[in-house]
PDB file of C-alpha atoms in Angstrom:
ATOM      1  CA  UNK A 116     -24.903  10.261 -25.398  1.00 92.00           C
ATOM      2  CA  UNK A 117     -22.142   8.029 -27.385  1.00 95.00           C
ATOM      3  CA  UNK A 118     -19.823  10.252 -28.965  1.00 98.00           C
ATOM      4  CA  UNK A 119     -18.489  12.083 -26.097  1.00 98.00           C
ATOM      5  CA  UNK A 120     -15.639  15.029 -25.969  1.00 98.00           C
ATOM      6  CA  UNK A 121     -14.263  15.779 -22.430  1.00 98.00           C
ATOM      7  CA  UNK A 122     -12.798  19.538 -22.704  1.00 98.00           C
ATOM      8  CA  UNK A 123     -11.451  21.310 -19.724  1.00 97.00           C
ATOM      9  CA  UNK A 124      -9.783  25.545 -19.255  1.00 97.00           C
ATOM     10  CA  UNK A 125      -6.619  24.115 -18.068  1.00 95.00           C
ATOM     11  CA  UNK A 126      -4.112  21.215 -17.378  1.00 95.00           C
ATOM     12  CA  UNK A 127      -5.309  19.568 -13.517  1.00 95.00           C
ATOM     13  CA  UNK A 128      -9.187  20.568 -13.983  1.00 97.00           C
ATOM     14  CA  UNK A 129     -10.067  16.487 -14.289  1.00 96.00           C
ATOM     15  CA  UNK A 130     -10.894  15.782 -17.503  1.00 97.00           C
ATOM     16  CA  UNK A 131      -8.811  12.326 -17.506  1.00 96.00           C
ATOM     17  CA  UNK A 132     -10.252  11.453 -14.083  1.00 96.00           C
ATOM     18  CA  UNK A 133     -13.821  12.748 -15.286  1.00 97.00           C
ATOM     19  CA  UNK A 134     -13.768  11.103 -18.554  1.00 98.00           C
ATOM     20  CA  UNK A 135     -12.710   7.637 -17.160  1.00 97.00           C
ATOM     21  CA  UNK A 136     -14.890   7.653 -14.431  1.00 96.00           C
ATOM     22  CA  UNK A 137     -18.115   8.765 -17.186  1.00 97.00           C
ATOM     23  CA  UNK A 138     -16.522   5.788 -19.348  1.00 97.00           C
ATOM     24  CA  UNK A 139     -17.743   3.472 -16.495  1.00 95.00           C
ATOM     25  CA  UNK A 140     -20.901   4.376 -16.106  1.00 95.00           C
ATOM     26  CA  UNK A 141     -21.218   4.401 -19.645  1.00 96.00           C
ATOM     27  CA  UNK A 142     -19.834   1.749 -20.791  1.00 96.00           C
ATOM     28  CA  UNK A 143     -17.871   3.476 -23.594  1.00 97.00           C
ATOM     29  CA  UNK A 144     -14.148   3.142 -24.249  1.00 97.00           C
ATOM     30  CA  UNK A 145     -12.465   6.316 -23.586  1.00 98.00           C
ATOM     31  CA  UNK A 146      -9.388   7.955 -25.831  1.00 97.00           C
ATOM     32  CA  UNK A 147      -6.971  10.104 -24.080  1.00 97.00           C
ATOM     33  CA  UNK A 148      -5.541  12.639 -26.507  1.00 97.00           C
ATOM     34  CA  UNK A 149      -1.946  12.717 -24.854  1.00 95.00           C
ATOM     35  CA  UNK A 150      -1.669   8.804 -25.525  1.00 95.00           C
ATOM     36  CA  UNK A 151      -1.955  10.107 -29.617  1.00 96.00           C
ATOM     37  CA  UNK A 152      -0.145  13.140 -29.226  1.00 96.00           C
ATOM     38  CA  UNK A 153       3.116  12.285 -27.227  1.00 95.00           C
ATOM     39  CA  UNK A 154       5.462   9.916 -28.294  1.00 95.00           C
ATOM     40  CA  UNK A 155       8.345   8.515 -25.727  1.00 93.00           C
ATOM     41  CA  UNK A 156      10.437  10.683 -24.222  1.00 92.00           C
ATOM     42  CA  UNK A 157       7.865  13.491 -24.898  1.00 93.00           C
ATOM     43  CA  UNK A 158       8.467  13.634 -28.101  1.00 95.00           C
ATOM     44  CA  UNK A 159       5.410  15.198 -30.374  1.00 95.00           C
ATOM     45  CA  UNK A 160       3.980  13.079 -33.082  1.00 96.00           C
ATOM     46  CA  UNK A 161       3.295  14.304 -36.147  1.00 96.00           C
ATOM     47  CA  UNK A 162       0.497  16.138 -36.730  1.00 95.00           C
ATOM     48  CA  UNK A 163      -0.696  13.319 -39.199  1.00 96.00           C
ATOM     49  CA  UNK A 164      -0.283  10.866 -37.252  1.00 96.00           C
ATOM     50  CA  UNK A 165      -2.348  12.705 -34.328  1.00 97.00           C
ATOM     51  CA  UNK A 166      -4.836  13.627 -36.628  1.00 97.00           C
ATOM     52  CA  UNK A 167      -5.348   9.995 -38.343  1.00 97.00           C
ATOM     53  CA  UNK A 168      -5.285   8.868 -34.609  1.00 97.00           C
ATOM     54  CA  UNK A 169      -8.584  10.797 -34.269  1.00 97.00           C
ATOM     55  CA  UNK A 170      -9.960  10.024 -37.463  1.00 97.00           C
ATOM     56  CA  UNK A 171     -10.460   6.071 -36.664  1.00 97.00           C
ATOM     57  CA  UNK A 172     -11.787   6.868 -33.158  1.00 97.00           C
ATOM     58  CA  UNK A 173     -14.574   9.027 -34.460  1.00 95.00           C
ATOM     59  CA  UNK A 174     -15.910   6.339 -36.828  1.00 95.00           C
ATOM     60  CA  UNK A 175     -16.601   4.756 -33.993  1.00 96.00           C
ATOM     61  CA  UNK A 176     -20.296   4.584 -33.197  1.00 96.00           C
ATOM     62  CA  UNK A 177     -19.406   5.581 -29.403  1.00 97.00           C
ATOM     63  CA  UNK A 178     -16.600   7.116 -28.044  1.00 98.00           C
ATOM     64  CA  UNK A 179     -15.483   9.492 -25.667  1.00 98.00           C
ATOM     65  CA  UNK A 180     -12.263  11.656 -25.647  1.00 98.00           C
ATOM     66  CA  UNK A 181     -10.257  13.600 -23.376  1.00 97.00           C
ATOM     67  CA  UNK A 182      -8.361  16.486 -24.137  1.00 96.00           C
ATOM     68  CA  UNK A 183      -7.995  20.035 -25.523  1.00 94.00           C
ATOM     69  CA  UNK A 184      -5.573  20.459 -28.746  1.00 93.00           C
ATOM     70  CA  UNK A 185      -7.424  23.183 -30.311  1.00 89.00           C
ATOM     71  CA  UNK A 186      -6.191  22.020 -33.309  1.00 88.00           C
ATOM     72  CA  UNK A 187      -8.031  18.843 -33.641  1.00 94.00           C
ATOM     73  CA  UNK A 188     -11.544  20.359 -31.999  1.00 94.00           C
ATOM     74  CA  UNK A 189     -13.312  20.772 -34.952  1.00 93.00           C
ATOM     75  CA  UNK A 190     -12.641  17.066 -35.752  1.00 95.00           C
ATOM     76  CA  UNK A 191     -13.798  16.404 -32.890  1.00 96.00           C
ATOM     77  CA  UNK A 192     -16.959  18.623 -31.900  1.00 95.00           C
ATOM     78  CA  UNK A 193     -18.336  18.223 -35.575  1.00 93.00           C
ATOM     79  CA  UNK A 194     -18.873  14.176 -34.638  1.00 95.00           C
ATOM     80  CA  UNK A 195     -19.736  14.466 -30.925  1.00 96.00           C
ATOM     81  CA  UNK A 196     -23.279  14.526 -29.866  1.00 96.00           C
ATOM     82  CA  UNK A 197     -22.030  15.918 -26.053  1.00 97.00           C
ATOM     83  CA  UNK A 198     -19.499  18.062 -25.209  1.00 98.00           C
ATOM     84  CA  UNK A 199     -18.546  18.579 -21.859  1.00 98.00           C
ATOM     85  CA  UNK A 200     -16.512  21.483 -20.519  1.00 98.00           C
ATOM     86  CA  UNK A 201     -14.736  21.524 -17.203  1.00 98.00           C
ATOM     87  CA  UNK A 202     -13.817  24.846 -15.412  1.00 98.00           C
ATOM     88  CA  UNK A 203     -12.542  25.409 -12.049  1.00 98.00           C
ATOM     89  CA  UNK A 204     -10.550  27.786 -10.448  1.00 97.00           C
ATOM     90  CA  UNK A 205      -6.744  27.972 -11.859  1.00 98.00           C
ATOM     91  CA  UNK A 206      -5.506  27.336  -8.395  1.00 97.00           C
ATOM     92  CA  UNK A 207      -7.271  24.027  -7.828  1.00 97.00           C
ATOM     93  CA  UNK A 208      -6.430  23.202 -11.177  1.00 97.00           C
ATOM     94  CA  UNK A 209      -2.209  24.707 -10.526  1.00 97.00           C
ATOM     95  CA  UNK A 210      -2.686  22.412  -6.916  1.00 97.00           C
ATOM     96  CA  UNK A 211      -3.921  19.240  -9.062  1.00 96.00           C
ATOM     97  CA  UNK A 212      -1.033  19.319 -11.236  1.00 95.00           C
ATOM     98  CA  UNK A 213       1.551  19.640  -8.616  1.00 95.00           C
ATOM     99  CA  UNK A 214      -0.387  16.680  -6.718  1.00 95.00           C
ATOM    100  CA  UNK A 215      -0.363  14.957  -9.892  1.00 93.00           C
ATOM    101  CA  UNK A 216       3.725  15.352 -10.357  1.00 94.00           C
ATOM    102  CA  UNK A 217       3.978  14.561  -6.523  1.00 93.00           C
ATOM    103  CA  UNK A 218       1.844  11.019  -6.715  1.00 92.00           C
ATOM    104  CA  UNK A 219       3.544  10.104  -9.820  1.00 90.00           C
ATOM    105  CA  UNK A 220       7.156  11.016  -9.816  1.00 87.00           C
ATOM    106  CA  UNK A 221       9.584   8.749 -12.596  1.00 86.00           C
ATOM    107  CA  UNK A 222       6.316   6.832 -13.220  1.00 90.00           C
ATOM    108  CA  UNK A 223       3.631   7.090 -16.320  1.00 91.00           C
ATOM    109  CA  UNK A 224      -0.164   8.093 -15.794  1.00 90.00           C
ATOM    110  CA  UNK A 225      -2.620   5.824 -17.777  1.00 86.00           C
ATOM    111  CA  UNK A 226      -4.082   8.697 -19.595  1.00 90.00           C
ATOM    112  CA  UNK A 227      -0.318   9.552 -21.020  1.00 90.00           C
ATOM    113  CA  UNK A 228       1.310   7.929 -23.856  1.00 87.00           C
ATOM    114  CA  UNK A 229       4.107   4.945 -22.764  1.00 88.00           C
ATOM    115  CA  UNK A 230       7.711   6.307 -22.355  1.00 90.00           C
ATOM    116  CA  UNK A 231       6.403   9.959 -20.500  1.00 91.00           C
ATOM    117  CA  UNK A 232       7.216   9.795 -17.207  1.00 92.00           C
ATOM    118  CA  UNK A 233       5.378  12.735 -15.562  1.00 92.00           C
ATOM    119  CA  UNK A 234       7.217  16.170 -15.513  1.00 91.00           C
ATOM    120  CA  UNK A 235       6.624  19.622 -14.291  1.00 92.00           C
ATOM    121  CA  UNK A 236       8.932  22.531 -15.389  1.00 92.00           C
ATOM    122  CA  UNK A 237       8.410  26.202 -14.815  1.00 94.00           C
ATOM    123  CA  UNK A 238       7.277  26.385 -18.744  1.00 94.00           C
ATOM    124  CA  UNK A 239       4.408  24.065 -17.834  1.00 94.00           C
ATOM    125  CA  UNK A 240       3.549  26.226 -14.851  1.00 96.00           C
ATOM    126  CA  UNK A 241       3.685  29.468 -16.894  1.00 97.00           C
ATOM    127  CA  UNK A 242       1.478  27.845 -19.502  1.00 95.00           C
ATOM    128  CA  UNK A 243      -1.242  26.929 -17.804  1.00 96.00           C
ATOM    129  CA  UNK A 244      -1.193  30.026 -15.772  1.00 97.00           C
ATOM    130  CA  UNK A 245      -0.902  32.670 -19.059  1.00 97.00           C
ATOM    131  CA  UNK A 246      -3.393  30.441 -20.818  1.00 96.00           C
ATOM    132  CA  UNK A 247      -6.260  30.121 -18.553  1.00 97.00           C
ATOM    133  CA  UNK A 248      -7.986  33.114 -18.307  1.00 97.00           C
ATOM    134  CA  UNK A 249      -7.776  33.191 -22.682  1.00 97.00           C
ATOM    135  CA  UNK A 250      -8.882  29.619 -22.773  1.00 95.00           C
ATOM    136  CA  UNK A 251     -11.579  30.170 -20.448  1.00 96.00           C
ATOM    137  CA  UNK A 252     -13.517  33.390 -22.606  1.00 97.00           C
ATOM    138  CA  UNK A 253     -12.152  31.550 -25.951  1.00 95.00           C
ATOM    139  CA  UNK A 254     -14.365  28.449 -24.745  1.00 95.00           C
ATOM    140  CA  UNK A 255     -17.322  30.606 -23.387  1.00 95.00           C
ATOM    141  CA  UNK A 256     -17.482  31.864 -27.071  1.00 96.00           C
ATOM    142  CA  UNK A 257     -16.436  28.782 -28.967  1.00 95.00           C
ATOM    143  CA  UNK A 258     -19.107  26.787 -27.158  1.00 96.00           C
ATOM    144  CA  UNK A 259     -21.955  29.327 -27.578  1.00 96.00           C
ATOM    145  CA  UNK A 260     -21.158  29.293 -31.296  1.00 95.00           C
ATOM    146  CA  UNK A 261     -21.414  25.659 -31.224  1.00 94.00           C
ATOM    147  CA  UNK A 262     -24.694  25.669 -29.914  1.00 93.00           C
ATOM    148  CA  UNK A 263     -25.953  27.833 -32.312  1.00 95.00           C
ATOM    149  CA  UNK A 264     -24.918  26.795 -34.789  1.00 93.00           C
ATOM    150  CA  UNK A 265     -26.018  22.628 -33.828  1.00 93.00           C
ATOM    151  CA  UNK A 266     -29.218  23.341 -31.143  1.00 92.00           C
ATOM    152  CA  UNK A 267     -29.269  19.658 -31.324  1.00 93.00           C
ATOM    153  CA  UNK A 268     -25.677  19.527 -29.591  1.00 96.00           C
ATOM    154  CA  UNK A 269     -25.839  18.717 -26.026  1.00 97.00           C
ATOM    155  CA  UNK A 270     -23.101  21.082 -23.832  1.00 97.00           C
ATOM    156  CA  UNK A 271     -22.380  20.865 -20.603  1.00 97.00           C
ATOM    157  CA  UNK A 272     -20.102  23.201 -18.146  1.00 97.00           C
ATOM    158  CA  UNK A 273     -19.573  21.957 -15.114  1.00 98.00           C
ATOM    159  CA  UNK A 274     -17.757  24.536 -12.661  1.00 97.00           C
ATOM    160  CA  UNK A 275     -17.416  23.327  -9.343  1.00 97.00           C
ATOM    161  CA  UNK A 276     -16.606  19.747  -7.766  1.00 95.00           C
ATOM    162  CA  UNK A 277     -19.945  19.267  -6.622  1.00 97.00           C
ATOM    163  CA  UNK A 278     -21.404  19.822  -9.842  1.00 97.00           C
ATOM    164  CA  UNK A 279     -19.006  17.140 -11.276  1.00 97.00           C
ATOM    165  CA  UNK A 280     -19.904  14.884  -8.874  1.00 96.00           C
ATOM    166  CA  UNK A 281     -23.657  15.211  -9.462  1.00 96.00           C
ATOM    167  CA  UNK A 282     -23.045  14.958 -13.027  1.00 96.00           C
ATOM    168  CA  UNK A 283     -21.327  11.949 -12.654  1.00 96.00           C
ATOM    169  CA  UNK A 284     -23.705  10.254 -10.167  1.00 94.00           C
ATOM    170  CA  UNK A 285     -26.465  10.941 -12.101  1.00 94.00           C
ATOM    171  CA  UNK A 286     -24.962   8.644 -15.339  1.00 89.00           C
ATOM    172  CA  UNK A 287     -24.502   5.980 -12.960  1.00 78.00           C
ATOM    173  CA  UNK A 288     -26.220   2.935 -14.491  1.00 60.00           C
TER     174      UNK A 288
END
């Protein structure tokens, strides 16, 4: 495990908490997508820019990044040798991200790129609600496609807190 993609079915499942706490145990520097992605002000970068962001951390002999943008996934699966997949219920995740806006109102999270305070608009709500259950058969299929077609691939779906936990405590050094 050194080239590591942390994949969740929503916004507020944990994959920024997940991947920085497997980044410890690891010892492997982890990438948060939304650092390459948003620019101050949340303003989008270009796609070439995101994209060539990527690029350099995947010629990296270990890595592991956080983050969906379907977009960029088949940069990113093609090079990892794990993928793992986060899915819990849409109201723990809808709960986490209102927790998540509460704890850090007019600040920046570490896993977000500098200049985007943290934000939550109806649009953001409506998202992740009218997304979920899509996302969450999309990666049921996407994954099992994956393995097929790269046996060698290890993937991982972890669906409840306790199994993340476990997960995690079982990389600890």
């Amino acid at each position: 495990m050194e080239r590591i993609m942390v994949i969740g079915v929503s916004a507020g499942v944990g994959k920024s908490t997940f991947a920085r706490r497997l980044g410890e145990h690891l010892n492997i520097e982890v990438y948060h997508l939304d650092t390459f992605y948003w620019r101050p002000g949340w303003v989008e970068a270009p796609l070439e820019d995101f994209i060539s962001a990527q690029k350099e951390v995947v010629s990296h002999d270990k890595w592991i990044m956080e983050g969906n943008y379907s977009h960029s996934f088949n940069l990113r699966s093609e090079l990892a040798d794990t993928i793992i997949y986060l899915e819990l219920p849409l109201r723990i995740c809808l709960y986490r991200v209102i927790k998540r806006w509460l704890s850090n109102l007019g600040k920046t999270r570490p896993d977000m790129a500098k200049g985007c305070n943290e934000k939550l608009d109806w649009q953001f709500i409506k998202f992740i609600i009218s997304t979920y259950f899509p996302r969450k058969k999309e990666m049921k299929i996407k994954l099992a496609d994956l393995q097929k077609s790269d046996p060698e691939k290890v993937i991982v779906i972890l669906k409840s807190k306790p199994d993340i936990e476990g997960y995690l405590l079982s990389m600890k050094g």
